[in-house]
Short mmCIF file of C-alpha atoms and ligand atoms in Angstrom, two decimals:
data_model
loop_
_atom_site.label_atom_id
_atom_site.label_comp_id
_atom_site.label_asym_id
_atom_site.label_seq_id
_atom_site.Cartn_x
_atom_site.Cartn_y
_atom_site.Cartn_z
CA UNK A 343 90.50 90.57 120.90
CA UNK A 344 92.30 91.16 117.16
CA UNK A 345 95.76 92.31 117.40
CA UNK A 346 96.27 95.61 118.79
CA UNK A 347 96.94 98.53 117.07
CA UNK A 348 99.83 100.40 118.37
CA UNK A 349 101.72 103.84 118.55
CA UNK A 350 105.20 103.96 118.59
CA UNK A 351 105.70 108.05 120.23
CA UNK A 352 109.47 109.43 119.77
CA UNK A 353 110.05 106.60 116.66
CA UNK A 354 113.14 107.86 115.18
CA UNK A 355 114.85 108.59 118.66
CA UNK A 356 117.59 106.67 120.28
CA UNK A 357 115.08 104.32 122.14
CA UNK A 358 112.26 104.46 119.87
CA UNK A 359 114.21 102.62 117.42
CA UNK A 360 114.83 100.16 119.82
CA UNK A 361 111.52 99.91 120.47
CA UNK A 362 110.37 99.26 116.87
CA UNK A 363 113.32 96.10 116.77
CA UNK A 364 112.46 95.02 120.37
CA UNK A 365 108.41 94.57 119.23
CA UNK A 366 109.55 92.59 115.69
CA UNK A 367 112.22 90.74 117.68
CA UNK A 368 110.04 89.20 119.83
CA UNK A 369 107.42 88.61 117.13
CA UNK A 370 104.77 91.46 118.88
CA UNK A 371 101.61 90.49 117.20
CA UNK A 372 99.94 93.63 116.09
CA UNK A 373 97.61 94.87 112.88
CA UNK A 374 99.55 97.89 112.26
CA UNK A 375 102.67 100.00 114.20
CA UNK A 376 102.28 103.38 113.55
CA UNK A 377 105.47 105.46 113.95
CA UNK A 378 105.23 109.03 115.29
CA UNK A 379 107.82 111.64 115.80
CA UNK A 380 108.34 115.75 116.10
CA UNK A 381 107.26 118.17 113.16
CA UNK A 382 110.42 117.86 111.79
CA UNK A 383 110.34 114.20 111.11
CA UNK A 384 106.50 113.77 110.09
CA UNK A 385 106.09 112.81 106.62
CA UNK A 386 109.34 110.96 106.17
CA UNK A 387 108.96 107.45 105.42
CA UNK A 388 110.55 104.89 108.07
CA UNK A 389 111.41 102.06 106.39
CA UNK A 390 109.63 99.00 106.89
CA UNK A 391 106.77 101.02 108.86
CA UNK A 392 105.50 103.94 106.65
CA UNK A 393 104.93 107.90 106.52
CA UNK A 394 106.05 109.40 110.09
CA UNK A 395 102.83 110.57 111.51
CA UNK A 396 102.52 114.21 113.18
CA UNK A 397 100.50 114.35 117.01
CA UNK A 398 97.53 115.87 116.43
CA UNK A 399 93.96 115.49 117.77
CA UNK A 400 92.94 113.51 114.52
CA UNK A 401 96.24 111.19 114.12
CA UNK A 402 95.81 109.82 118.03
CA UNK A 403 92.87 108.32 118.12
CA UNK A 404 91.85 104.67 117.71
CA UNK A 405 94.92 103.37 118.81
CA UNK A 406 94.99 100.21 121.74
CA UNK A 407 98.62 100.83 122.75
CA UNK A 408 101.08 103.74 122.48
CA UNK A 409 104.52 103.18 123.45
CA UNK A 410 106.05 106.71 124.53
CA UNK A 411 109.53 107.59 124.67
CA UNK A 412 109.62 111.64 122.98
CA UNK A 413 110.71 112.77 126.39
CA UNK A 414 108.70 114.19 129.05
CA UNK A 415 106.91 117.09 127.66
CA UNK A 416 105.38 115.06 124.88
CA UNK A 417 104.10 112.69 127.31
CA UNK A 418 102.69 115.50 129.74
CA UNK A 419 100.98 116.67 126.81
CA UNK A 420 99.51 114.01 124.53
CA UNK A 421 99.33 110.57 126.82
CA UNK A 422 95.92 111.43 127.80
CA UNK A 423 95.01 111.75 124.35
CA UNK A 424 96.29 108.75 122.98
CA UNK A 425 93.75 107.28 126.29
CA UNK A 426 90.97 109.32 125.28
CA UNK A 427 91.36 107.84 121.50
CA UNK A 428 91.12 104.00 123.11
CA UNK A 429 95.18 103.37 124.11
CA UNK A 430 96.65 101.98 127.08
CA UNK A 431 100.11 104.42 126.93
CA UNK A 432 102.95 102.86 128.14
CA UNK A 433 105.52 105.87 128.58
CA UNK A 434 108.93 105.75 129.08
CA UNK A 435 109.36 110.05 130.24
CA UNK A 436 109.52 111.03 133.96
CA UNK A 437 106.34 112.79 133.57
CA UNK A 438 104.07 110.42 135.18
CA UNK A 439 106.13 107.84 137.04
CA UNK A 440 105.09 109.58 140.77
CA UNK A 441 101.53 109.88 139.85
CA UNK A 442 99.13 107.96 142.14
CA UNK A 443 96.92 106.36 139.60
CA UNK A 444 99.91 105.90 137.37
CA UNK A 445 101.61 102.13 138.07
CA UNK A 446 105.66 102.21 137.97
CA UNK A 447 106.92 98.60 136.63
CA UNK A 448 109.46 96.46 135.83
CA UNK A 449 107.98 92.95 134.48
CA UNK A 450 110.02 90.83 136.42
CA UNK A 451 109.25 92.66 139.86
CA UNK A 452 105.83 93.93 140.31
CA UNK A 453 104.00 92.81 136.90
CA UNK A 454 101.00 92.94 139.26
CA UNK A 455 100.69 96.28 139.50
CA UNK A 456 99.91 97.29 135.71
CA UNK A 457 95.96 96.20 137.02
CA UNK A 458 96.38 99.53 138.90
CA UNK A 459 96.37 101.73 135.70
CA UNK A 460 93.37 104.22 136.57
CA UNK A 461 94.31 106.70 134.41
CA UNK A 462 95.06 103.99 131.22
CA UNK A 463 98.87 104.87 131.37
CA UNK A 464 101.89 102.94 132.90
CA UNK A 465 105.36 103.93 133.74
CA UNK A 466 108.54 102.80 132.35
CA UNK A 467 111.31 103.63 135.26
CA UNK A 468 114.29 104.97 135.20
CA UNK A 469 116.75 103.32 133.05
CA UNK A 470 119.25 103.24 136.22
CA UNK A 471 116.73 102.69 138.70
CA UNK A 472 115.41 99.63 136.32
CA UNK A 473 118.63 97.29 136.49
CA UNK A 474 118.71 97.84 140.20
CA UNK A 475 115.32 96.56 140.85
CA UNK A 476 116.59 93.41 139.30
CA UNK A 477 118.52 92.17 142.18
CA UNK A 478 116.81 94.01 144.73
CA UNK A 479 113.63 93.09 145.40
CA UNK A 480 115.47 89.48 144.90
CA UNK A 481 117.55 90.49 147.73
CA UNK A 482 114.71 92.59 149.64
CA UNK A 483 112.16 89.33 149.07
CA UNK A 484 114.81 87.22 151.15
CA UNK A 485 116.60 89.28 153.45
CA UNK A 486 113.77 92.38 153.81
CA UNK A 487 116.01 95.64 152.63
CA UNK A 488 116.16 98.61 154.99
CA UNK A 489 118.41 101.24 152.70
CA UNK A 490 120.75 101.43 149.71
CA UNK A 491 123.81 103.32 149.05
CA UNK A 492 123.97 103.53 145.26
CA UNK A 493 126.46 105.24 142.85
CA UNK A 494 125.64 105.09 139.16
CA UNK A 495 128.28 104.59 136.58
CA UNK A 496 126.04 105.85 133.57
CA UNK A 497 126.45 105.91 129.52
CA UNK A 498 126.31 108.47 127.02
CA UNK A 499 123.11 106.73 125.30
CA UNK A 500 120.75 107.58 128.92
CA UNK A 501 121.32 111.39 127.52
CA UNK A 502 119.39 109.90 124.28
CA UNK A 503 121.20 109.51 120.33
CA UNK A 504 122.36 113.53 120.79
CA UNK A 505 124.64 112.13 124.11
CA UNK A 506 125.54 109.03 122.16
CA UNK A 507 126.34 111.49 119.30
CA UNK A 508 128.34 114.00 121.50
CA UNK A 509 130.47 111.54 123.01
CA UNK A 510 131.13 109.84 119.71
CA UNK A 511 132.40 113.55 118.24
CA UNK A 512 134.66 114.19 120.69
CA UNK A 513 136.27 110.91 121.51
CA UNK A 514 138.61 111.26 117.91
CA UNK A 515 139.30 115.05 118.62
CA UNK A 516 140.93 114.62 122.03
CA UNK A 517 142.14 110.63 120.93
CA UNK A 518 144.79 112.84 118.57
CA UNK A 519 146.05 115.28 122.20
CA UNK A 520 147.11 112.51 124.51
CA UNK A 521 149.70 114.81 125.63
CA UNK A 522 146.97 117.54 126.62
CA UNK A 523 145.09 114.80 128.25
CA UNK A 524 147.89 114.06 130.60
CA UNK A 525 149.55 117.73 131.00
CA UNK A 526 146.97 119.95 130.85
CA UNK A 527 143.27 118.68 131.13
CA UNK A 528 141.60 121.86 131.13
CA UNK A 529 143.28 123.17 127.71
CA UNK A 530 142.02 119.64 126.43
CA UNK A 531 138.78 120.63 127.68
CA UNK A 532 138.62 123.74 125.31
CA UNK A 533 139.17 121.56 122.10
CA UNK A 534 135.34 120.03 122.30
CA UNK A 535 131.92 121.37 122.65
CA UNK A 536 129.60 119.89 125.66
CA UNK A 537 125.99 120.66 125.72
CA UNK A 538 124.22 117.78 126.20
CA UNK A 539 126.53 116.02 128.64
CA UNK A 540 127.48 118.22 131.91
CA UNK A 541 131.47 118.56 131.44
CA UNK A 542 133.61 117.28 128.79
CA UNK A 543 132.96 113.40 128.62
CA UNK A 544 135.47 111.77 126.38
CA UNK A 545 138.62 110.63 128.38
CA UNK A 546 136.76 111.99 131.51
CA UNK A 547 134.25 111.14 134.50
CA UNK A 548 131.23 113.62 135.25
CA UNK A 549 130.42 113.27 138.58
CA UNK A 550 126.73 115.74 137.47
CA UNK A 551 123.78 114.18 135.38
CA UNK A 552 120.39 115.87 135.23
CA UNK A 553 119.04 119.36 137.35
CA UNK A 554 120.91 119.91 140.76
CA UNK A 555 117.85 120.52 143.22
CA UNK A 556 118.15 122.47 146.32
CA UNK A 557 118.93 119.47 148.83
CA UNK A 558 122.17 119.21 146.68
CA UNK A 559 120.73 115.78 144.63
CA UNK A 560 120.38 116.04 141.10
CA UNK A 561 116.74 114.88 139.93
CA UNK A 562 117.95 111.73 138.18
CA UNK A 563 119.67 111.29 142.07
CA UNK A 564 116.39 111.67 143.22
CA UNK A 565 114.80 109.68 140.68
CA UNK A 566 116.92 106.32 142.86
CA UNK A 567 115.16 107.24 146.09
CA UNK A 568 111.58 108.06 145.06
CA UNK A 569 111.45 105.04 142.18
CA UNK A 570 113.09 102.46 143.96
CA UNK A 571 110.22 103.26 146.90
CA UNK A 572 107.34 102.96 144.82
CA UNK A 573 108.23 99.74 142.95
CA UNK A 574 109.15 97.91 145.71
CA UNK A 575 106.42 98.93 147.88
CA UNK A 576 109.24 100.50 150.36
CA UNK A 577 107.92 104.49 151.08
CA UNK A 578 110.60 104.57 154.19
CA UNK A 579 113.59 102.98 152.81
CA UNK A 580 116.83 104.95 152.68
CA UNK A 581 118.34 105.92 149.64
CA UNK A 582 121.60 107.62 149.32
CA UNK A 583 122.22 108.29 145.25
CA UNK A 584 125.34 109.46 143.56
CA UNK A 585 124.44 109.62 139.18
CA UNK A 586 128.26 110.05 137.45
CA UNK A 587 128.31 109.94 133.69
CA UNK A 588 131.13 107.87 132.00
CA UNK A 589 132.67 107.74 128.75
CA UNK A 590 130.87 104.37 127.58
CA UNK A 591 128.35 104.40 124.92
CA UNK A 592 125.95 102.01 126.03
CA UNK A 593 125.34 100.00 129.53
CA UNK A 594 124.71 101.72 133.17
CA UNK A 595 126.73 100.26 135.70
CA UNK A 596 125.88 100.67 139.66
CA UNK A 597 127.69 99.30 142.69
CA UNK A 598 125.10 99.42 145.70
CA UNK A 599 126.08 99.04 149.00
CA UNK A 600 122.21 97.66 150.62
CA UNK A 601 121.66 97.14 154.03
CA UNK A 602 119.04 94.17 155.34
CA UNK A 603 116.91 93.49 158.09
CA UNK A 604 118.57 90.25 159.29
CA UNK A 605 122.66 89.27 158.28
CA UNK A 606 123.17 88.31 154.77
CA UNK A 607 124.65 85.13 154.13
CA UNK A 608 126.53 85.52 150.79
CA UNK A 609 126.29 81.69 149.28
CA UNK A 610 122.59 82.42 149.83
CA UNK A 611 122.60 86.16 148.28
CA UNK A 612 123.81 84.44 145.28
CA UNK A 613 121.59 81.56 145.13
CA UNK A 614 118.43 83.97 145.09
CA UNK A 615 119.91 86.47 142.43
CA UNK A 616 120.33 83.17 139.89
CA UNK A 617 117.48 82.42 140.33
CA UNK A 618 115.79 85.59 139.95
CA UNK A 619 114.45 85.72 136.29
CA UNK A 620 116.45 87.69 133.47
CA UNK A 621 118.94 88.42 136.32
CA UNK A 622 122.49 86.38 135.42
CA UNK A 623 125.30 86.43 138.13
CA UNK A 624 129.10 87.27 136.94
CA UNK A 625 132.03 87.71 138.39
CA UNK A 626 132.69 91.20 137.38
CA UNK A 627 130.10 92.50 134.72
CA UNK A 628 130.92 95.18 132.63
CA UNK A 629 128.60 97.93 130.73
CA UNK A 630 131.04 97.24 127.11
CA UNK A 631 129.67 92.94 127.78
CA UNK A 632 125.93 94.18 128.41
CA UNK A 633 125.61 96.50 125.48
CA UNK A 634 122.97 95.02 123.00
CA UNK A 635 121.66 92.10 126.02
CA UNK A 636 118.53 91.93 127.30
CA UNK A 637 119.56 90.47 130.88
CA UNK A 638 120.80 92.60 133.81
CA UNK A 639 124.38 91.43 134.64
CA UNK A 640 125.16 91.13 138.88
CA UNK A 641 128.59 90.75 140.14
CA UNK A 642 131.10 91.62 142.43
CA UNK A 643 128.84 90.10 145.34
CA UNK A 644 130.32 90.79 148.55
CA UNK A 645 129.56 90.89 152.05
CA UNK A 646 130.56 94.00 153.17
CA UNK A 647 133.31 94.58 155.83
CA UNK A 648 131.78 96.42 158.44
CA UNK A 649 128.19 95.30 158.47
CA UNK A 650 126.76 91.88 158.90
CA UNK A 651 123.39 92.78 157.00
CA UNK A 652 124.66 95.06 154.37
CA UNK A 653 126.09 93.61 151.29
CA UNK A 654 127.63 94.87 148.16
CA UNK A 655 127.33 94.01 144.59
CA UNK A 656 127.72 95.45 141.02
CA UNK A 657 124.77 95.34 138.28
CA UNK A 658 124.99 96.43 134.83
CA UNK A 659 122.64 96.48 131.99
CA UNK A 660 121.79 98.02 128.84
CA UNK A 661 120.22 101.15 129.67
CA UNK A 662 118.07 101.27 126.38
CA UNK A 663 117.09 97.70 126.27
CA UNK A 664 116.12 96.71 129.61
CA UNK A 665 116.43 100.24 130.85
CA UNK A 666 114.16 101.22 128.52
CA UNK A 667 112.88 99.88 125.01
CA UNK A 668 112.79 96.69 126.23
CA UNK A 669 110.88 96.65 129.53
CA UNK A 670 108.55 98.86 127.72
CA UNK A 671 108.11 96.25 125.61
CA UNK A 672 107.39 93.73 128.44
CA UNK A 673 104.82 96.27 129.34
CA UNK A 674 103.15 96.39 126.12
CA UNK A 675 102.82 92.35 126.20
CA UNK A 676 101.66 92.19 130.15
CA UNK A 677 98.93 95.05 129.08
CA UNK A 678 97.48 92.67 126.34
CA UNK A 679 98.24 89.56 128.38
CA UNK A 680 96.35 90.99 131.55
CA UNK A 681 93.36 92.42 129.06
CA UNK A 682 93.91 96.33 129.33
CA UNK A 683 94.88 97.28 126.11
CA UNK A 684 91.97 97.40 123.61
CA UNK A 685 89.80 97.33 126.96
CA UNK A 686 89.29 100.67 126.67
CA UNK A 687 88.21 101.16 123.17
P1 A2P B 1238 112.55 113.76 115.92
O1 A2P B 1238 113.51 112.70 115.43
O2 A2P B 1238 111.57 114.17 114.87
O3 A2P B 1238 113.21 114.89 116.62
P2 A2P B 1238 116.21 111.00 121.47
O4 A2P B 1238 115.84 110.75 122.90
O5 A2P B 1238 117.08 109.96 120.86
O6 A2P B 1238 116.71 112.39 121.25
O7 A2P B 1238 114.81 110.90 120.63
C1 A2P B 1238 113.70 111.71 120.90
C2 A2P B 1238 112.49 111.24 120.07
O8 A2P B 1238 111.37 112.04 120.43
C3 A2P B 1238 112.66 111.43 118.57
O9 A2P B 1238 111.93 110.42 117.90
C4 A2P B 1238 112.06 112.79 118.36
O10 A2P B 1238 111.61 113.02 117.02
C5 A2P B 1238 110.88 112.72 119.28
N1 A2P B 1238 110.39 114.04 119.66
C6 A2P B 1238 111.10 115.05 120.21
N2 A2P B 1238 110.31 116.11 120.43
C7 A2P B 1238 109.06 115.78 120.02
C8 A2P B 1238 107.79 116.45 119.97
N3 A2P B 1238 107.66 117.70 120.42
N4 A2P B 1238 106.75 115.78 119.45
C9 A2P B 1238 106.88 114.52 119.00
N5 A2P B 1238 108.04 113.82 119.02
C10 A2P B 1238 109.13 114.45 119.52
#
């Protein structure tokens, strides 16, 4: 097959544009990378990859991969094009990741199931759910996991460049009221605008990310249980999520607390997790270190000290790289690698 030609969907956005760098970093061989984004971008020139094309039915077709990442509503509505034009579409949204016929992977943990594409479109996970898989189904392949107590320490950047943006506006406005900050938090409050982010983020911890559902879990909460199940092939295993929003830029941290079939021996936790690939162990990883890395960073490995086959650990990684433009990426190369994209055309 001749290089693929391939869609980049949501191109100006926060992870399209890492995207666009991931696919020239790693020397992506393709005849052409077309770059598509909302009305109000078509027509603009991105430099280095031409006029910003509108999605319409003429502009999708003929295409062997599209790379998604324009948010959910995009995806729901033009994926199937793009496959009806020829693509495989590799999409980054939450709009297809519980589908059936739709595969959910992360490259370095169930690369086999891209073969189970039916409906010519793959799933990018969650970019919190991602770095977890890392080291467990490292953990789960050696000591068979059971459940997982997970609480998210997550960046500005998983709310997109408009959370990156947000953050980044209010951080000098409130840097100049220290003394509100410590005397009277809620007046400091009043001084910035929130509308992307749940609460005031700067100087602050926001303990609500995404849509609270009825059960009392937001849906990026419930994106941890029902993600983590389907990539690792684990329908019944227990997942209790807490998503909190910090004041970093870049990087989602998580400390999981996962429980095992048999006792975990700790020397031997940490043997498997260096070896697992593109997984590095650290003592105590931090999102600020992992911002701009391609690895996921474990640490803070512990046994824990009540339970013989639960152990605890800290992973961090770059929420639009791995998280996101990267392990779509990955995607992209297994679906040429494994002969689906361009298979369809
Ligand atoms: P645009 O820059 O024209 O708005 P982020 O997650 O950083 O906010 O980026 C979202 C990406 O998705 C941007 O590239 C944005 O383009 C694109 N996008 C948003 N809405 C649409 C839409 N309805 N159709 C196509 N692209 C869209």
């Amino acid at each position: 097959m001749s290089a693929p030609r391939v869609a980049v969907v949501g191109a100006t956005g926060a992870v399209g544009q890492i995207m666009l760098q991931t696919l020239a970093r790693r020397g992506f061989e393709a005849s052409e990378i077309v770059p598509f984004a909302s009305e109000r971008s078509a027509g603009k020139v991105l430099e280095g990859y031409g006029v910003i094309q509108p999605l319409a039915d003429d502009t999708v077709q003929g295409y062997d991969l599209a790379l998604f990442s324009a948010g959910g509503s995009t995806s729901r509505a033009w994926a199937e094009k793009f496959v009806a034009g020829g693509a495989v579409v590799v999409d980054n949204s939450s709009a297809w990741r519980m589908d059936p016929d739709v595969p959910l992977v992360v490259s370095e943990v169930n690369p086999e199931a891209i073969d189970g594409a039916k409906k010519g479109i793959v799933a990018n996970p969650n970019c919190t759910t991602m770095v977890v898989m890392l080291p467990a189904k490292a953990l789960h392949d050696t000591f068979g996991m059971t459940a997982m107590v997970a609480t998210s320490y997550q960046a500005a950047g998983g709310a997109g460049q408009k959370g990156i943006d947000e953050l980044a506006a209010q951080m000098p406005v409130l840097h100049e009221r220290v003394e509100l900050l410590v005397n009277d938090g809620e007046q400091a409050r009043t001084l910035v605008t929130s509308e992307i982010h749940a609460d005031t983020l700067a100087y602050n911890v926001v303990p609500m990310l995404g849509t609270l559902g009825e059960n009392g879990y937001t849906d990026e909460e419930m994106k941890l249980q029902n993600e983590s199940r389907k990539i690792l092939g684990l329908p019944e295993l227990a997942v209790s999520p807490t998503c909190v929003r910090v004041p970093v830029m870049v990087g989602h941290a998580i400390e999981v607390r996962a429980t095992y079939e048999r006792e975990v021996d700790v020397a031997e936790a940490k043997a498997v997790l260096e070896a697992f690939p593109n997984l590095v162990v650290e003592d105590a990883p931090t999102p600020l270190a992992a911002a701009g890395r391609d690895e996921t960073f474990v640490g803070r490995v512990r046994a824990d000290l009540g339970d013989p086959r639960s152990l605890n650990f800290f992973v961090v990684g770059d929420n639009l790289l791995k998280g996101a433009a990267l392990n779509t990426v990955q995607l992209a190369e297994l679906a040429v690698e494994r002969g689906l994209a361009g298979a369809r055309a």
